[in-house]
Each structure stands twice: as C-alpha cells, then as structure tokens.
mmCIF file of C-alpha atoms in Angstrom:
data_model
loop_
_atom_site.group_PDB
_atom_site.id
_atom_site.type_symbol
_atom_site.label_atom_id
_atom_site.label_comp_id
_atom_site.label_asym_id
_atom_site.label_seq_id
_atom_site.Cartn_x
_atom_site.Cartn_y
_atom_site.Cartn_z
ATOM 1 C CA UNK A 12 0.083 0.188 0.306
ATOM 2 C CA UNK A 13 1.422 3.584 -0.466
ATOM 3 C CA UNK A 14 2.227 5.674 1.294
ATOM 4 C CA UNK A 15 -0.388 8.002 0.394
ATOM 5 C CA UNK A 16 -3.195 4.908 0.283
ATOM 6 C CA UNK A 17 -2.360 4.440 3.871
ATOM 7 C CA UNK A 18 -3.016 8.429 4.355
ATOM 8 C CA UNK A 19 -6.320 8.596 2.882
ATOM 9 C CA UNK A 20 -7.216 5.550 4.936
ATOM 10 C CA UNK A 21 -6.849 6.667 8.557
ATOM 11 C CA UNK A 22 -8.119 10.120 7.462
ATOM 12 C CA UNK A 23 -11.403 7.856 6.147
ATOM 13 C CA UNK A 24 -11.162 6.043 9.784
ATOM 14 C CA UNK A 25 -11.019 9.190 11.841
ATOM 15 C CA UNK A 26 -13.486 10.960 10.259
ATOM 16 C CA UNK A 27 -15.691 7.413 11.422
ATOM 17 C CA UNK A 28 -14.761 7.624 14.432
ATOM 18 C CA UNK A 29 -16.004 11.036 14.464
ATOM 19 C CA UNK A 30 -18.840 11.287 13.209
ATOM 20 C CA UNK A 31 -20.172 8.143 15.194
ATOM 21 C CA UNK A 32 -18.535 8.221 18.856
ATOM 22 C CA UNK A 33 -18.811 12.489 18.459
ATOM 23 C CA UNK A 34 -21.061 14.168 15.581
ATOM 24 C CA UNK A 35 -24.089 11.475 16.263
ATOM 25 C CA UNK A 36 -26.157 12.342 19.683
ATOM 26 C CA UNK A 37 -28.427 9.961 20.933
ATOM 27 C CA UNK A 38 -31.765 11.355 19.848
ATOM 28 C CA UNK A 39 -29.718 10.302 16.221
ATOM 29 C CA UNK A 40 -29.045 7.256 17.788
ATOM 30 C CA UNK A 41 -33.108 6.505 18.886
ATOM 31 C CA UNK A 42 -34.088 7.616 15.599
ATOM 32 C CA UNK A 43 -32.368 5.980 12.880
ATOM 33 C CA UNK A 44 -35.611 3.884 11.523
ATOM 34 C CA UNK A 45 -35.912 7.033 9.706
ATOM 35 C CA UNK A 46 -34.345 7.243 6.678
ATOM 36 C CA UNK A 47 -34.229 11.191 6.640
ATOM 37 C CA UNK A 48 -32.355 10.914 10.429
ATOM 38 C CA UNK A 49 -29.671 8.446 8.771
ATOM 39 C CA UNK A 50 -29.243 10.567 5.885
ATOM 40 C CA UNK A 51 -28.469 12.876 7.825
ATOM 41 C CA UNK A 52 -26.083 11.541 9.913
ATOM 42 C CA UNK A 53 -24.613 9.723 6.700
ATOM 43 C CA UNK A 54 -23.914 13.510 5.301
ATOM 44 C CA UNK A 55 -22.022 14.664 8.138
ATOM 45 C CA UNK A 56 -19.813 11.790 8.513
ATOM 46 C CA UNK A 57 -19.395 12.207 4.357
ATOM 47 C CA UNK A 58 -18.299 15.814 5.589
ATOM 48 C CA UNK A 59 -15.936 15.030 7.786
ATOM 49 C CA UNK A 60 -14.701 12.419 5.506
ATOM 50 C CA UNK A 61 -14.567 15.246 3.052
ATOM 51 C CA UNK A 62 -12.647 17.547 4.997
ATOM 52 C CA UNK A 63 -10.379 15.152 7.074
ATOM 53 C CA UNK A 64 -8.961 13.445 3.559
ATOM 54 C CA UNK A 65 -8.424 16.772 1.956
ATOM 55 C CA UNK A 66 -9.250 15.822 -1.794
ATOM 56 C CA UNK A 67 -10.994 18.236 -3.047
ATOM 57 C CA UNK A 68 -11.988 17.005 -6.708
ATOM 58 C CA UNK A 69 -12.328 13.600 -4.977
ATOM 59 C CA UNK A 70 -15.913 12.050 -5.518
ATOM 60 C CA UNK A 71 -15.089 8.488 -4.732
ATOM 61 C CA UNK A 72 -14.653 10.577 -1.304
ATOM 62 C CA UNK A 73 -18.784 11.599 -1.157
ATOM 63 C CA UNK A 74 -20.346 8.753 -3.089
ATOM 64 C CA UNK A 75 -18.164 5.686 -1.325
ATOM 65 C CA UNK A 76 -18.798 7.072 1.662
ATOM 66 C CA UNK A 77 -22.193 8.144 1.651
ATOM 67 C CA UNK A 78 -23.468 4.758 0.472
ATOM 68 C CA UNK A 79 -21.547 2.530 2.211
ATOM 69 C CA UNK A 80 -22.482 4.461 5.718
ATOM 70 C CA UNK A 81 -25.424 4.914 4.743
ATOM 71 C CA UNK A 82 -26.248 0.819 3.876
ATOM 72 C CA UNK A 83 -24.198 -1.011 7.157
ATOM 73 C CA UNK A 84 -26.310 1.205 8.654
ATOM 74 C CA UNK A 85 -29.670 0.806 7.842
ATOM 75 C CA UNK A 86 -29.311 -2.695 8.176
ATOM 76 C CA UNK A 87 -27.769 -2.394 11.766
ATOM 77 C CA UNK A 88 -30.995 -0.620 12.657
ATOM 78 C CA UNK A 89 -33.251 -2.210 10.337
ATOM 79 C CA UNK A 90 -31.376 -5.781 11.873
ATOM 80 C CA UNK A 91 -32.476 -4.619 15.149
ATOM 81 C CA UNK A 92 -29.401 -6.479 17.794
ATOM 82 C CA UNK A 93 -28.280 -4.146 19.666
ATOM 83 C CA UNK A 94 -25.150 -6.518 21.124
ATOM 84 C CA UNK A 95 -21.511 -6.770 21.394
ATOM 85 C CA UNK A 96 -21.077 -9.092 18.157
ATOM 86 C CA UNK A 97 -23.394 -6.202 16.190
ATOM 87 C CA UNK A 98 -21.488 -3.404 17.492
ATOM 88 C CA UNK A 99 -18.199 -5.193 16.439
ATOM 89 C CA UNK A 100 -19.481 -6.576 13.470
ATOM 90 C CA UNK A 101 -21.070 -2.942 11.970
ATOM 91 C CA UNK A 102 -17.595 -1.116 13.230
ATOM 92 C CA UNK A 103 -15.340 -4.197 11.583
ATOM 93 C CA UNK A 104 -17.954 -3.137 7.983
ATOM 94 C CA UNK A 105 -17.611 0.277 7.933
ATOM 95 C CA UNK A 106 -13.749 -0.444 8.105
ATOM 96 C CA UNK A 107 -13.794 -2.413 5.570
ATOM 97 C CA UNK A 108 -15.347 -0.939 3.454
ATOM 98 C CA UNK A 109 -13.155 2.362 4.122
ATOM 99 C CA UNK A 110 -9.971 0.990 3.791
ATOM 100 C CA UNK A 111 -11.477 -0.708 0.357
ATOM 101 C CA UNK A 112 -12.279 2.675 -0.877
ATOM 102 C CA UNK A 113 -9.614 4.146 0.281
ATOM 103 C CA UNK A 114 -6.983 1.486 -1.522
ATOM 104 C CA UNK A 115 -8.780 0.109 -4.620
ATOM 105 C CA UNK A 116 -11.225 3.720 -4.948
ATOM 106 C CA UNK A 117 -8.994 6.583 -4.682
ATOM 107 C CA UNK A 118 -5.885 6.592 -7.403
ATOM 108 C CA UNK A 119 -2.342 5.822 -5.531
ATOM 109 C CA UNK A 120 -0.681 8.684 -6.761
ATOM 110 C CA UNK A 121 -4.035 11.237 -5.279
ATOM 111 C CA UNK A 122 -1.645 13.038 -1.971
ATOM 112 C CA UNK A 123 -4.114 14.463 0.996
ATOM 113 C CA UNK A 124 -4.025 18.697 0.622
ATOM 114 C CA UNK A 125 -2.706 18.302 4.492
ATOM 115 C CA UNK A 126 0.026 16.165 3.909
ATOM 116 C CA UNK A 127 1.737 18.864 2.012
ATOM 117 C CA UNK A 128 0.896 21.669 5.236
ATOM 118 C CA UNK A 129 1.225 19.138 7.774
ATOM 119 C CA UNK A 130 3.955 16.187 7.253
ATOM 120 C CA UNK A 131 2.907 14.406 10.519
ATOM 121 C CA UNK A 132 0.148 13.947 9.271
ATOM 122 C CA UNK A 133 -0.275 10.406 8.914
ATOM 123 C CA UNK A 134 0.829 9.549 12.628
ATOM 124 C CA UNK A 135 -1.241 12.572 14.255
ATOM 125 C CA UNK A 136 -4.443 10.255 12.256
ATOM 126 C CA UNK A 137 -2.906 7.416 13.583
ATOM 127 C CA UNK A 138 -2.956 8.530 17.702
ATOM 128 C CA UNK A 139 -6.415 9.972 16.832
ATOM 129 C CA UNK A 140 -7.930 7.027 15.607
ATOM 130 C CA UNK A 141 -6.028 4.873 18.542
ATOM 131 C CA UNK A 142 -7.677 7.448 21.048
ATOM 132 C CA UNK A 143 -11.401 7.191 20.560
ATOM 133 C CA UNK A 144 -10.942 3.313 19.864
ATOM 134 C CA UNK A 145 -9.776 3.271 23.409
ATOM 135 C CA UNK A 146 -11.523 5.167 25.059
ATOM 136 C CA UNK A 147 -14.452 5.942 23.316
ATOM 137 C CA UNK A 148 -15.098 2.849 21.468
ATOM 138 C CA UNK A 149 -13.932 0.897 23.688
ATOM 139 C CA UNK A 150 -15.769 2.481 26.276
ATOM 140 C CA UNK A 151 -18.413 1.283 24.136
ATOM 141 C CA UNK A 152 -18.019 -2.729 23.695
ATOM 142 C CA UNK A 153 -17.595 -2.939 27.230
ATOM 143 C CA UNK A 154 -20.463 -1.340 27.568
ATOM 144 C CA UNK A 155 -22.775 -3.052 25.601
ATOM 145 C CA UNK A 156 -21.042 -6.908 26.809
ATOM 146 C CA UNK A 157 -21.887 -5.556 31.013
ATOM 147 C CA UNK A 158 -25.503 -5.163 30.966
ATOM 148 C CA UNK A 159 -26.649 -8.741 31.152
ATOM 149 C CA UNK A 160 -24.637 -8.477 34.375
ATOM 150 C CA UNK A 161 -25.467 -5.368 34.904
ATOM 151 C CA UNK A 162 -29.176 -6.159 35.459
ATOM 152 C CA UNK A 163 -28.544 -9.248 37.961
ATOM 153 C CA UNK A 164 -27.813 -6.273 40.276
ATOM 154 C CA UNK A 165 -29.747 -5.148 43.178
ATOM 155 C CA UNK A 166 -29.601 -1.407 42.312
ATOM 156 C CA UNK A 167 -30.511 -0.626 45.544
ATOM 157 C CA UNK A 168 -27.263 1.692 46.087
ATOM 158 C CA UNK A 169 -26.827 3.954 42.922
ATOM 159 C CA UNK A 170 -23.634 6.513 42.143
ATOM 160 C CA UNK A 171 -22.821 9.711 39.787
ATOM 161 C CA UNK A 172 -24.915 9.830 36.851
ATOM 162 C CA UNK A 173 -22.569 8.779 34.523
ATOM 163 C CA UNK A 174 -19.657 8.723 36.735
ATOM 164 C CA UNK A 175 -19.132 4.536 35.358
ATOM 165 C CA UNK A 176 -18.375 5.606 32.106
ATOM 166 C CA UNK A 177 -16.085 8.365 33.141
ATOM 167 C CA UNK A 178 -14.183 6.177 35.405
ATOM 168 C CA UNK A 179 -14.039 3.950 32.260
ATOM 169 C CA UNK A 180 -12.724 6.931 29.330
ATOM 170 C CA UNK A 181 -10.683 8.019 31.727
ATOM 171 C CA UNK A 182 -9.093 5.356 33.348
ATOM 172 C CA UNK A 183 -8.766 3.921 29.765
ATOM 173 C CA UNK A 184 -6.919 7.138 28.520
ATOM 174 C CA UNK A 185 -4.237 7.652 31.293
ATOM 175 C CA UNK A 186 -3.402 3.204 30.233
ATOM 176 C CA UNK A 187 -2.960 4.732 25.966
ATOM 177 C CA UNK A 188 -1.237 7.905 27.557
ATOM 178 C CA UNK A 189 0.641 4.835 29.586
ATOM 179 C CA UNK A 190 1.841 2.793 27.112
ATOM 180 C CA UNK A 191 2.685 5.169 24.413
ATOM 181 C CA UNK A 192 5.271 7.181 26.420
ATOM 182 C CA UNK A 193 6.947 3.632 26.926
ATOM 183 C CA UNK A 194 5.656 3.270 30.730
ATOM 184 C CA UNK A 195 2.881 0.711 30.619
ATOM 185 C CA UNK A 196 4.243 -0.343 34.144
ATOM 186 C CA UNK A 197 2.227 2.434 35.303
ATOM 187 C CA UNK A 198 -0.763 0.597 34.242
ATOM 188 C CA UNK A 199 -0.008 -1.563 37.337
ATOM 189 C CA UNK A 200 -0.015 1.339 39.717
ATOM 190 C CA UNK A 201 -3.524 1.985 38.540
ATOM 191 C CA UNK A 202 -4.678 -1.154 38.476
ATOM 192 C CA UNK A 203 -3.641 -1.085 42.113
ATOM 193 C CA UNK A 204 -5.258 1.873 42.785
ATOM 194 C CA UNK A 205 -8.921 1.461 41.146
ATOM 195 C CA UNK A 206 -8.472 -2.378 43.669
ATOM 196 C CA UNK A 207 -8.487 -0.246 46.633
ATOM 197 C CA UNK A 208 -10.903 2.794 46.039
ATOM 198 C CA UNK A 209 -13.499 -0.074 44.605
ATOM 199 C CA UNK A 210 -12.645 -1.858 48.216
ATOM 200 C CA UNK A 211 -14.509 -0.239 49.448
ATOM 201 C CA UNK A 212 -18.064 -0.570 47.162
ATOM 202 C CA UNK A 213 -17.943 -3.917 47.649
ATOM 203 C CA UNK A 214 -16.324 -4.776 51.414
ATOM 204 C CA UNK A 215 -20.273 -5.346 53.095
ATOM 205 C CA UNK A 216 -21.192 -9.256 52.888
ATOM 206 C CA UNK A 217 -24.016 -11.379 50.287
ATOM 207 C CA UNK A 218 -22.406 -8.252 47.711
ATOM 208 C CA UNK A 219 -20.194 -10.881 45.354
ATOM 209 C CA UNK A 220 -22.812 -9.072 42.388
ATOM 210 C CA UNK A 221 -21.161 -6.633 42.520
ATOM 211 C CA UNK A 222 -17.680 -7.776 42.714
ATOM 212 C CA UNK A 223 -17.804 -9.507 40.179
ATOM 213 C CA UNK A 224 -19.617 -7.353 37.870
ATOM 214 C CA UNK A 225 -17.139 -4.302 38.933
ATOM 215 C CA UNK A 226 -14.058 -7.013 38.339
ATOM 216 C CA UNK A 227 -14.589 -8.132 35.042
ATOM 217 C CA UNK A 228 -15.998 -4.402 33.751
ATOM 218 C CA UNK A 229 -12.676 -3.150 34.921
ATOM 219 C CA UNK A 230 -10.326 -6.539 32.728
ATOM 220 C CA UNK A 231 -12.706 -5.931 29.619
ATOM 221 C CA UNK A 232 -11.957 -2.152 29.754
ATOM 222 C CA UNK A 233 -8.800 -2.691 31.023
ATOM 223 C CA UNK A 234 -7.872 -4.568 27.799
ATOM 224 C CA UNK A 235 -9.293 -3.188 24.918
ATOM 225 C CA UNK A 236 -6.865 -0.284 26.570
ATOM 226 C CA UNK A 237 -3.831 -1.563 26.310
ATOM 227 C CA UNK A 238 -4.279 -3.845 23.083
ATOM 228 C CA UNK A 239 -5.404 -1.011 21.628
ATOM 229 C CA UNK A 240 -2.697 0.878 22.778
ATOM 230 C CA UNK A 241 0.444 -0.956 21.816
ATOM 231 C CA UNK A 242 -1.657 -1.695 19.039
ATOM 232 C CA UNK A 243 -1.608 2.110 17.561
ATOM 233 C CA UNK A 244 2.568 2.225 18.135
ATOM 234 C CA UNK A 245 3.466 -0.593 16.687
ATOM 235 C CA UNK A 246 1.344 1.266 13.506
ATOM 236 C CA UNK A 247 3.089 4.217 15.163
ATOM 237 C CA UNK A 248 6.362 2.741 14.562
ATOM 238 C CA UNK A 249 5.751 0.859 11.636
ATOM 239 C CA UNK A 250 4.599 4.415 9.524
#
C-alpha cells in the first residue's frame, strides 16, 4: 500500500469514528430507522471525511462514504440487534468498506492536501484514531458486553449519574498515554489504585454480584485499552 493510500485510509477511519462517536447524538441513534435521520447522519460523516482527507476533487469519497455508511447502518438498524457482537460487526464492516475505498477506488498517486502542509499528518491521524478507539469505542463495547450482568444487580445503591462511564474513559485514556509514553508499568499502579478505591463498594457481605460485575468490567476495559494502545504504538513505529 502506498503512503498516500495510508493517509487516505487513516483519514477516512478517523472521520468515521468522529462522526459515529462524537457528532452522532443519542437522538440520532434512537431515530435512525427514519430515512431522513439516517441520511443526515451519513451526510455528516461524509462531510467530515471530505474535510479530513482534503482531496478536494475526489468524488469517490463523497459517493463511497455516503452510500456505504447508509447501507451498513441501515442493515444494523433493521436487524434490531445491539449487542457487543453486532456492534463489532457493524464497526468492522465500516472499517472494511473505508479501507476498500481508500486502497482500491481512490487513485494511489492522490495526495491529501493536508499532507503537503503537515508532515506529521498520517501519524497524527493514527494517534487520534487510537485515542477514539481506546476511550470512546472501548466504552461502548464494554458497556454492551456487561449489560446482561448489570440486570442481575440489585441496584439498591446508585452512584453519580454517568460516573462509571467517565471513570472508564479516564482509565483507558491513562493506559493509552502510559503505553505510548513507554511506561506500561504504570498500568499496574492504576490497577492497584482502582482496586483500593473500589474496595469500599464491595467490602460488605453479600456483595458478590457487585464484586464480580466490577472485576469483569475493569478487566475488559483494561484489556481493550492495552490492546489498542500497543497496536497504535506498533503502527506508529511502522510508519
């Protein structure tokens, strides 16, 4: 794959992640069965893709991203499935479609406009992509995976609204930064600190369900963050 192709592929993937996990509101997600809402969301992702890639004469990006995003999101919405497997399949399909557009449809000699201005353009895109995958995408995947276990909890005591989600995002962000900074041993201190803080929640007898739920969620969150962080670091070394 030529360097220009890598620039385009990373640009398309970064734009997709921004469109799906930052610019897509909960209202859009709930009403995506409406063709108009689906069109608005896909058009927004397409516009972000066009701007980030910076290939101003490329109609392939406009047509390819718009059509593939509408088709893939439409299939997932109509299927009615929203579990972790469906989530990964949906994102994997988007990734495959965007890679195909960047590699096989857009001419290899095409150079993004931003590449001529910012020499670190490709590595910057990779860092942003890794951060979104680690912090935001990981949160959605972990949440969907542990959702069945959450139903088994008594829910007699509730914490701050959305505090658990924010804690998860912060811990994955710290893991991402520690690995990229070459200090992965710091993750061990993070695990210890979280274990001490969580001990107060599960020290009472009869809280086995809560303890198991916390352990499962924490291990999944840490595993996802470590995988994405080390994969990002390996790709950075490759570029």
